[in-house]
JSON list of C-alpha atoms in Angstrom, two decimals:
[
{"chain": "A", "resi": 3, "resn": "MET", "atom": "CA", "xyz": [-37.65, -34.29, 49.85]},
{"chain": "A", "resi": 4, "resn": "ALA", "atom": "CA", "xyz": [-34.79, -31.83, 49.86]},
{"chain": "A", "resi": 5, "resn": "LEU", "atom": "CA", "xyz": [-32.37, -30.38, 47.38]},
{"chain": "A", "resi": 6, "resn": "LEU", "atom": "CA", "xyz": [-28.78, -31.35, 48.10]},
{"chain": "A", "resi": 7, "resn": "LYS", "atom": "CA", "xyz": [-25.64, -29.30, 47.76]},
{"chain": "A", "resi": 8, "resn": "ILE", "atom": "CA", "xyz": [-23.36, -30.44, 44.90]},
{"chain": "A", "resi": 9, "resn": "ALA", "atom": "CA", "xyz": [-19.63, -30.82, 45.43]},
{"chain": "A", "resi": 10, "resn": "HIS", "atom": "CA", "xyz": [-17.47, -28.97, 42.89]},
{"chain": "A", "resi": 11, "resn": "MET", "atom": "CA", "xyz": [-14.10, -29.95, 41.43]},
{"chain": "A", "resi": 12, "resn": "GLY", "atom": "CA", "xyz": [-11.37, -29.76, 44.01]},
{"chain": "A", "resi": 13, "resn": "HIS", "atom": "CA", "xyz": [-13.29, -31.30, 46.88]},
{"chain": "A", "resi": 14, "resn": "PRO", "atom": "CA", "xyz": [-11.50, -34.52, 48.05]},
{"chain": "A", "resi": 15, "resn": "VAL", "atom": "CA", "xyz": [-14.72, -36.63, 48.18]},
{"chain": "A", "resi": 16, "resn": "LEU", "atom": "CA", "xyz": [-14.82, -36.44, 44.36]},
{"chain": "A", "resi": 17, "resn": "LEU", "atom": "CA", "xyz": [-11.37, -38.08, 44.06]},
{"chain": "A", "resi": 18, "resn": "GLN", "atom": "CA", "xyz": [-11.96, -41.04, 46.42]},
{"chain": "A", "resi": 19, "resn": "SER", "atom": "CA", "xyz": [-13.42, -44.48, 45.90]},
{"chain": "A", "resi": 20, "resn": "ALA", "atom": "CA", "xyz": [-16.88, -44.69, 47.45]},
{"chain": "A", "resi": 21, "resn": "GLU", "atom": "CA", "xyz": [-17.88, -47.30, 50.00]},
{"chain": "A", "resi": 22, "resn": "PRO", "atom": "CA", "xyz": [-20.43, -50.06, 49.21]},
{"chain": "A", "resi": 23, "resn": "VAL", "atom": "CA", "xyz": [-23.92, -49.64, 50.63]},
{"chain": "A", "resi": 24, "resn": "ALA", "atom": "CA", "xyz": [-24.31, -52.27, 53.40]},
{"chain": "A", "resi": 25, "resn": "ASP", "atom": "CA", "xyz": [-28.19, -52.29, 53.45]},
{"chain": "A", "resi": 26, "resn": "VAL", "atom": "CA", "xyz": [-29.80, -51.49, 50.10]},
{"chain": "A", "resi": 27, "resn": "ASP", "atom": "CA", "xyz": [-33.22, -51.65, 51.75]},
{"chain": "A", "resi": 28, "resn": "ALA", "atom": "CA", "xyz": [-32.48, -49.06, 54.50]},
{"chain": "A", "resi": 29, "resn": "PRO", "atom": "CA", "xyz": [-35.07, -46.27, 54.65]},
{"chain": "A", "resi": 30, "resn": "GLU", "atom": "CA", "xyz": [-32.29, -43.67, 54.76]},
{"chain": "A", "resi": 31, "resn": "ILE", "atom": "CA", "xyz": [-30.90, -45.00, 51.45]},
{"chain": "A", "resi": 32, "resn": "ARG", "atom": "CA", "xyz": [-34.35, -44.70, 49.84]},
{"chain": "A", "resi": 33, "resn": "ALA", "atom": "CA", "xyz": [-34.73, -41.17, 51.23]},
{"chain": "A", "resi": 34, "resn": "LEU", "atom": "CA", "xyz": [-31.25, -40.23, 49.96]},
{"chain": "A", "resi": 35, "resn": "ILE", "atom": "CA", "xyz": [-32.10, -41.62, 46.49]},
{"chain": "A", "resi": 36, "resn": "ALA", "atom": "CA", "xyz": [-35.31, -39.54, 46.40]},
{"chain": "A", "resi": 37, "resn": "ASP", "atom": "CA", "xyz": [-33.34, -36.40, 47.30]},
{"chain": "A", "resi": 38, "resn": "MET", "atom": "CA", "xyz": [-30.65, -37.26, 44.77]},
{"chain": "A", "resi": 39, "resn": "ILE", "atom": "CA", "xyz": [-33.28, -37.60, 41.99]},
{"chain": "A", "resi": 40, "resn": "GLU", "atom": "CA", "xyz": [-34.90, -34.31, 42.94]},
{"chain": "A", "resi": 41, "resn": "THR", "atom": "CA", "xyz": [-31.50, -32.59, 42.99]},
{"chain": "A", "resi": 42, "resn": "MET", "atom": "CA", "xyz": [-30.49, -34.08, 39.63]},
{"chain": "A", "resi": 43, "resn": "LEU", "atom": "CA", "xyz": [-33.71, -32.98, 37.96]},
{"chain": "A", "resi": 44, "resn": "ASP", "atom": "CA", "xyz": [-33.56, -29.48, 39.52]},
{"chain": "A", "resi": 45, "resn": "ALA", "atom": "CA", "xyz": [-30.03, -29.04, 38.21]},
{"chain": "A", "resi": 46, "resn": "SER", "atom": "CA", "xyz": [-31.03, -30.32, 34.70]},
{"chain": "A", "resi": 47, "resn": "GLY", "atom": "CA", "xyz": [-28.56, -33.19, 34.99]},
{"chain": "A", "resi": 48, "resn": "ALA", "atom": "CA", "xyz": [-28.69, -36.63, 33.40]},
{"chain": "A", "resi": 49, "resn": "GLY", "atom": "CA", "xyz": [-27.07, -38.31, 36.43]},
{"chain": "A", "resi": 50, "resn": "LEU", "atom": "CA", "xyz": [-25.80, -37.62, 39.96]},
{"chain": "A", "resi": 51, "resn": "ALA", "atom": "CA", "xyz": [-23.52, -39.84, 42.06]},
{"chain": "A", "resi": 52, "resn": "ALA", "atom": "CA", "xyz": [-23.46, -39.91, 45.85]},
{"chain": "A", "resi": 53, "resn": "PRO", "atom": "CA", "xyz": [-19.92, -38.53, 46.07]},
{"chain": "A", "resi": 54, "resn": "GLN", "atom": "CA", "xyz": [-21.17, -35.46, 44.23]},
{"chain": "A", "resi": 55, "resn": "ILE", "atom": "CA", "xyz": [-23.38, -34.65, 47.21]},
{"chain": "A", "resi": 56, "resn": "TYR", "atom": "CA", "xyz": [-20.65, -35.35, 49.76]},
{"chain": "A", "resi": 57, "resn": "ARG", "atom": "CA", "xyz": [-21.65, -38.95, 50.47]},
{"chain": "A", "resi": 58, "resn": "SER", "atom": "CA", "xyz": [-19.06, -41.64, 49.92]},
{"chain": "A", "resi": 59, "resn": "LEU", "atom": "CA", "xyz": [-21.52, -44.36, 48.89]},
{"chain": "A", "resi": 60, "resn": "ARG", "atom": "CA", "xyz": [-21.71, -46.49, 45.75]},
{"chain": "A", "resi": 61, "resn": "ILE", "atom": "CA", "xyz": [-25.02, -45.07, 44.58]},
{"chain": "A", "resi": 62, "resn": "PHE", "atom": "CA", "xyz": [-25.95, -43.01, 41.54]},
{"chain": "A", "resi": 63, "resn": "VAL", "atom": "CA", "xyz": [-29.19, -41.83, 39.97]},
{"chain": "A", "resi": 64, "resn": "TYR", "atom": "CA", "xyz": [-29.78, -41.12, 36.29]},
{"chain": "A", "resi": 65, "resn": "HIS", "atom": "CA", "xyz": [-32.30, -40.85, 33.54]},
{"chain": "A", "resi": 66, "resn": "VAL", "atom": "CA", "xyz": [-32.33, -40.73, 29.77]},
{"chain": "A", "resi": 67, "resn": "PRO", "atom": "CA", "xyz": [-34.41, -37.70, 28.68]},
{"chain": "A", "resi": 68, "resn": "ALA", "atom": "CA", "xyz": [-36.34, -38.11, 25.43]},
{"chain": "A", "resi": 69, "resn": "SER", "atom": "CA", "xyz": [-34.12, -35.29, 23.95]},
{"chain": "A", "resi": 70, "resn": "ARG", "atom": "CA", "xyz": [-31.05, -37.50, 24.54]},
{"chain": "A", "resi": 71, "resn": "ALA", "atom": "CA", "xyz": [-32.50, -40.89, 23.35]},
{"chain": "A", "resi": 72, "resn": "GLY", "atom": "CA", "xyz": [-30.89, -41.65, 19.98]},
{"chain": "A", "resi": 73, "resn": "ASP", "atom": "CA", "xyz": [-31.70, -44.08, 17.18]},
{"chain": "A", "resi": 74, "resn": "GLY", "atom": "CA", "xyz": [-33.63, -46.98, 18.65]},
{"chain": "A", "resi": 75, "resn": "ASP", "atom": "CA", "xyz": [-33.04, -45.82, 22.22]},
{"chain": "A", "resi": 76, "resn": "GLU", "atom": "CA", "xyz": [-35.80, -45.19, 24.62]},
{"chain": "A", "resi": 77, "resn": "ALA", "atom": "CA", "xyz": [-36.20, -42.43, 27.17]},
{"chain": "A", "resi": 78, "resn": "LEU", "atom": "CA", "xyz": [-35.89, -43.76, 30.74]},
{"chain": "A", "resi": 79, "resn": "SER", "atom": "CA", "xyz": [-37.43, -42.23, 33.79]},
{"chain": "A", "resi": 80, "resn": "PRO", "atom": "CA", "xyz": [-35.23, -41.36, 36.75]},
{"chain": "A", "resi": 81, "resn": "ARG", "atom": "CA", "xyz": [-33.85, -44.41, 38.56]},
{"chain": "A", "resi": 82, "resn": "ALA", "atom": "CA", "xyz": [-31.01, -45.52, 40.84]},
{"chain": "A", "resi": 83, "resn": "LEU", "atom": "CA", "xyz": [-28.22, -48.08, 40.84]},
{"chain": "A", "resi": 84, "resn": "ILE", "atom": "CA", "xyz": [-26.92, -49.11, 44.22]},
{"chain": "A", "resi": 85, "resn": "ASN", "atom": "CA", "xyz": [-23.55, -50.97, 44.42]},
{"chain": "A", "resi": 86, "resn": "PRO", "atom": "CA", "xyz": [-23.46, -51.04, 40.62]},
{"chain": "A", "resi": 87, "resn": "GLU", "atom": "CA", "xyz": [-21.29, -53.28, 38.39]},
{"chain": "A", "resi": 88, "resn": "ILE", "atom": "CA", "xyz": [-20.53, -52.17, 34.86]},
{"chain": "A", "resi": 89, "resn": "SER", "atom": "CA", "xyz": [-18.51, -53.97, 32.17]},
{"chain": "A", "resi": 90, "resn": "PRO", "atom": "CA", "xyz": [-17.95, -53.31, 28.47]},
{"chain": "A", "resi": 91, "resn": "ILE", "atom": "CA", "xyz": [-19.52, -55.41, 25.77]},
{"chain": "A", "resi": 92, "resn": "GLY", "atom": "CA", "xyz": [-17.04, -55.71, 22.95]},
{"chain": "A", "resi": 93, "resn": "GLN", "atom": "CA", "xyz": [-14.34, -53.25, 21.99]},
{"chain": "A", "resi": 94, "resn": "GLU", "atom": "CA", "xyz": [-16.39, -50.62, 20.10]},
{"chain": "A", "resi": 95, "resn": "THR", "atom": "CA", "xyz": [-16.07, -47.08, 21.50]},
{"chain": "A", "resi": 96, "resn": "MET", "atom": "CA", "xyz": [-17.91, -43.86, 20.96]},
{"chain": "A", "resi": 97, "resn": "ALA", "atom": "CA", "xyz": [-16.99, -40.17, 21.48]},
{"chain": "A", "resi": 98, "resn": "CYS", "atom": "CA", "xyz": [-19.23, -38.62, 24.08]},
{"chain": "A", "resi": 99, "resn": "VAL", "atom": "CA", "xyz": [-19.53, -34.87, 24.71]},
{"chain": "A", "resi": 100, "resn": "GLU", "atom": "CA", "xyz": [-19.84, -34.70, 28.42]},
{"chain": "A", "resi": 101, "resn": "GLY", "atom": "CA", "xyz": [-20.53, -32.20, 31.13]},
{"chain": "A", "resi": 102, "resn": "CYS", "atom": "CA", "xyz": [-20.79, -32.63, 34.90]},
{"chain": "A", "resi": 103, "resn": "LEU", "atom": "CA", "xyz": [-22.70, -31.00, 37.67]},
{"chain": "A", "resi": 104, "resn": "SER", "atom": "CA", "xyz": [-19.42, -30.91, 39.63]},
{"chain": "A", "resi": 105, "resn": "LEU", "atom": "CA", "xyz": [-17.63, -29.05, 36.81]},
{"chain": "A", "resi": 106, "resn": "PRO", "atom": "CA", "xyz": [-20.29, -26.47, 35.91]},
{"chain": "A", "resi": 107, "resn": "GLY", "atom": "CA", "xyz": [-20.09, -24.84, 32.52]},
{"chain": "A", "resi": 108, "resn": "LEU", "atom": "CA", "xyz": [-17.42, -27.14, 31.07]},
{"chain": "A", "resi": 109, "resn": "ARG", "atom": "CA", "xyz": [-17.68, -29.73, 28.31]},
{"chain": "A", "resi": 110, "resn": "GLY", "atom": "CA", "xyz": [-15.33, -32.21, 26.75]},
{"chain": "A", "resi": 111, "resn": "THR", "atom": "CA", "xyz": [-15.19, -35.25, 24.50]},
{"chain": "A", "resi": 112, "resn": "VAL", "atom": "CA", "xyz": [-14.62, -38.57, 26.27]},
{"chain": "A", "resi": 113, "resn": "PRO", "atom": "CA", "xyz": [-14.07, -41.97, 24.68]},
{"chain": "A", "resi": 114, "resn": "ARG", "atom": "CA", "xyz": [-16.54, -44.43, 26.15]},
{"chain": "A", "resi": 115, "resn": "HIS", "atom": "CA", "xyz": [-17.55, -48.03, 25.47]},
{"chain": "A", "resi": 116, "resn": "ALA", "atom": "CA", "xyz": [-20.43, -48.13, 22.99]},
{"chain": "A", "resi": 117, "resn": "GLN", "atom": "CA", "xyz": [-22.18, -50.90, 24.89]},
{"chain": "A", "resi": 118, "resn": "VAL", "atom": "CA", "xyz": [-22.05, -52.01, 28.52]},
{"chain": "A", "resi": 119, "resn": "ARG", "atom": "CA", "xyz": [-23.53, -54.66, 30.74]},
{"chain": "A", "resi": 120, "resn": "PHE", "atom": "CA", "xyz": [-24.78, -53.37, 34.13]},
{"chain": "A", "resi": 121, "resn": "GLY", "atom": "CA", "xyz": [-26.14, -54.72, 37.31]},
{"chain": "A", "resi": 122, "resn": "GLY", "atom": "CA", "xyz": [-26.88, -53.65, 40.91]},
{"chain": "A", "resi": 123, "resn": "TRP", "atom": "CA", "xyz": [-29.90, -52.85, 43.04]},
{"chain": "A", "resi": 124, "resn": "ASN", "atom": "CA", "xyz": [-32.57, -50.27, 42.19]},
{"chain": "A", "resi": 125, "resn": "GLU", "atom": "CA", "xyz": [-34.26, -47.72, 44.42]},
{"chain": "A", "resi": 126, "resn": "LYS", "atom": "CA", "xyz": [-36.71, -50.41, 45.61]},
{"chain": "A", "resi": 127, "resn": "GLY", "atom": "CA", "xyz": [-33.93, -52.72, 46.74]},
{"chain": "A", "resi": 128, "resn": "GLU", "atom": "CA", "xyz": [-34.55, -55.12, 43.78]},
{"chain": "A", "resi": 129, "resn": "ARG", "atom": "CA", "xyz": [-31.71, -56.67, 41.81]},
{"chain": "A", "resi": 130, "resn": "VAL", "atom": "CA", "xyz": [-31.52, -55.24, 38.22]},
{"chain": "A", "resi": 131, "resn": "ASP", "atom": "CA", "xyz": [-29.31, -56.33, 35.31]},
{"chain": "A", "resi": 132, "resn": "GLY", "atom": "CA", "xyz": [-29.26, -55.21, 31.72]},
{"chain": "A", "resi": 133, "resn": "GLU", "atom": "CA", "xyz": [-27.38, -53.88, 28.76]},
{"chain": "A", "resi": 134, "resn": "ALA", "atom": "CA", "xyz": [-27.14, -50.30, 27.59]},
{"chain": "A", "resi": 135, "resn": "HIS", "atom": "CA", "xyz": [-25.85, -48.53, 24.51]},
{"chain": "A", "resi": 136, "resn": "GLY", "atom": "CA", "xyz": [-25.72, -44.97, 23.21]},
{"chain": "A", "resi": 137, "resn": "PHE", "atom": "CA", "xyz": [-26.48, -42.20, 25.73]},
{"chain": "A", "resi": 138, "resn": "HIS", "atom": "CA", "xyz": [-27.68, -44.71, 28.31]},
{"chain": "A", "resi": 139, "resn": "ALA", "atom": "CA", "xyz": [-24.29, -46.43, 28.26]},
{"chain": "A", "resi": 140, "resn": "ASN", "atom": "CA", "xyz": [-22.60, -43.03, 28.38]},
{"chain": "A", "resi": 141, "resn": "VAL", "atom": "CA", "xyz": [-24.39, -41.80, 31.50]},
{"chain": "A", "resi": 142, "resn": "LEU", "atom": "CA", "xyz": [-23.89, -45.19, 33.30]},
{"chain": "A", "resi": 143, "resn": "GLN", "atom": "CA", "xyz": [-20.08, -45.02, 32.68]},
{"chain": "A", "resi": 144, "resn": "HIS", "atom": "CA", "xyz": [-19.85, -41.35, 33.64]},
{"chain": "A", "resi": 145, "resn": "GLU", "atom": "CA", "xyz": [-21.68, -41.82, 36.93]},
{"chain": "A", "resi": 146, "resn": "TYR", "atom": "CA", "xyz": [-19.85, -45.12, 37.69]},
{"chain": "A", "resi": 147, "resn": "ASP", "atom": "CA", "xyz": [-16.57, -43.28, 37.30]},
{"chain": "A", "resi": 148, "resn": "HIS", "atom": "CA", "xyz": [-17.62, -40.93, 40.09]},
{"chain": "A", "resi": 149, "resn": "LEU", "atom": "CA", "xyz": [-17.83, -43.89, 42.45]},
{"chain": "A", "resi": 150, "resn": "ASP", "atom": "CA", "xyz": [-14.14, -44.58, 41.74]},
{"chain": "A", "resi": 151, "resn": "GLY", "atom": "CA", "xyz": [-13.02, -40.96, 42.14]},
{"chain": "A", "resi": 152, "resn": "ILE", "atom": "CA", "xyz": [-12.68, -40.37, 38.41]},
{"chain": "A", "resi": 153, "resn": "LEU", "atom": "CA", "xyz": [-13.91, -37.14, 36.79]},
{"chain": "A", "resi": 154, "resn": "TYR", "atom": "CA", "xyz": [-14.51, -37.11, 33.03]},
{"chain": "A", "resi": 155, "resn": "PRO", "atom": "CA", "xyz": [-11.49, -34.83, 32.17]},
{"chain": "A", "resi": 156, "resn": "MET", "atom": "CA", "xyz": [-9.34, -37.69, 33.53]},
{"chain": "A", "resi": 157, "resn": "ARG", "atom": "CA", "xyz": [-10.68, -39.94, 30.66]},
{"chain": "A", "resi": 158, "resn": "MET", "atom": "CA", "xyz": [-10.12, -37.36, 27.91]},
{"chain": "A", "resi": 159, "resn": "ASN", "atom": "CA", "xyz": [-7.38, -37.89, 25.34]},
{"chain": "A", "resi": 160, "resn": "ASP", "atom": "CA", "xyz": [-7.88, -34.75, 23.26]},
{"chain": "A", "resi": 161, "resn": "PHE", "atom": "CA", "xyz": [-7.97, -31.50, 25.23]},
{"chain": "A", "resi": 162, "resn": "THR", "atom": "CA", "xyz": [-8.73, -29.41, 22.18]},
{"chain": "A", "resi": 163, "resn": "THR", "atom": "CA", "xyz": [-12.34, -30.57, 22.82]},
{"chain": "A", "resi": 164, "resn": "PHE", "atom": "CA", "xyz": [-12.38, -29.35, 26.44]},
{"chain": "A", "resi": 165, "resn": "GLY", "atom": "CA", "xyz": [-13.65, -25.94, 27.35]},
{"chain": "A", "resi": 166, "resn": "TYR", "atom": "CA", "xyz": [-16.53, -23.78, 28.35]},
{"chain": "A", "resi": 167, "resn": "ALA", "atom": "CA", "xyz": [-19.89, -24.97, 27.04]},
{"chain": "A", "resi": 168, "resn": "GLU", "atom": "CA", "xyz": [-20.88, -21.38, 26.20]},
{"chain": "A", "resi": 169, "resn": "GLU", "atom": "CA", "xyz": [-17.83, -20.95, 23.94]},
{"chain": "A", "resi": 170, "resn": "PHE", "atom": "CA", "xyz": [-18.45, -24.22, 22.12]},
{"chain": "A", "resi": 171, "resn": "SER", "atom": "CA", "xyz": [-22.08, -23.20, 21.56]},
{"chain": "A", "resi": 172, "resn": "ARG", "atom": "CA", "xyz": [-21.00, -19.76, 20.21]},
{"chain": "A", "resi": 173, "resn": "VAL", "atom": "CA", "xyz": [-18.49, -21.37, 17.77]},
{"chain": "A", "resi": 174, "resn": "ALA", "atom": "CA", "xyz": [-21.05, -23.97, 16.62]},
{"chain": "A", "resi": 175, "resn": "ALA", "atom": "CA", "xyz": [-23.62, -21.22, 16.00]},
{"chain": "A", "resi": 176, "resn": "HIS", "atom": "CA", "xyz": [-21.13, -19.39, 13.71]},
{"chain": "A", "resi": 177, "resn": "SER", "atom": "CA", "xyz": [-20.01, -22.55, 11.76]}
]
């Protein structure tokens, strides 16, 4: 396995719609997913989309660390979604404080659907479908946006919550 280079804000691949994966069982797709998971974990991320590593493919990897699992949520080990589909369940939204490996050091609050339905193929080429809420729903929506060329600041509606993570931590510590 190999660590991959992460694209940063301003690179055109981050602002384009990614192409569907033609063969979800291809060995090169499985190898790419393994490298993406290793890269995500090494960078202490919760997710990583293929466009973030300069690959215009509809793939993302993610996990739900125990530290991010909320009330009634379970931690999830690293996994992949290939050619994912995501749709909201209901109208309820939640405010999510997000960061991104492609926008290092920044954080902002993004409105997201509280619950989503998801489907696609996993890293073994098997069809998966399910529902997610809380942080799990948040990370799915964030990574799915990358596949459509959307970065989280594009979803923000209150830029008073956008800034350097270090500054927000410093202010919170003095509150």
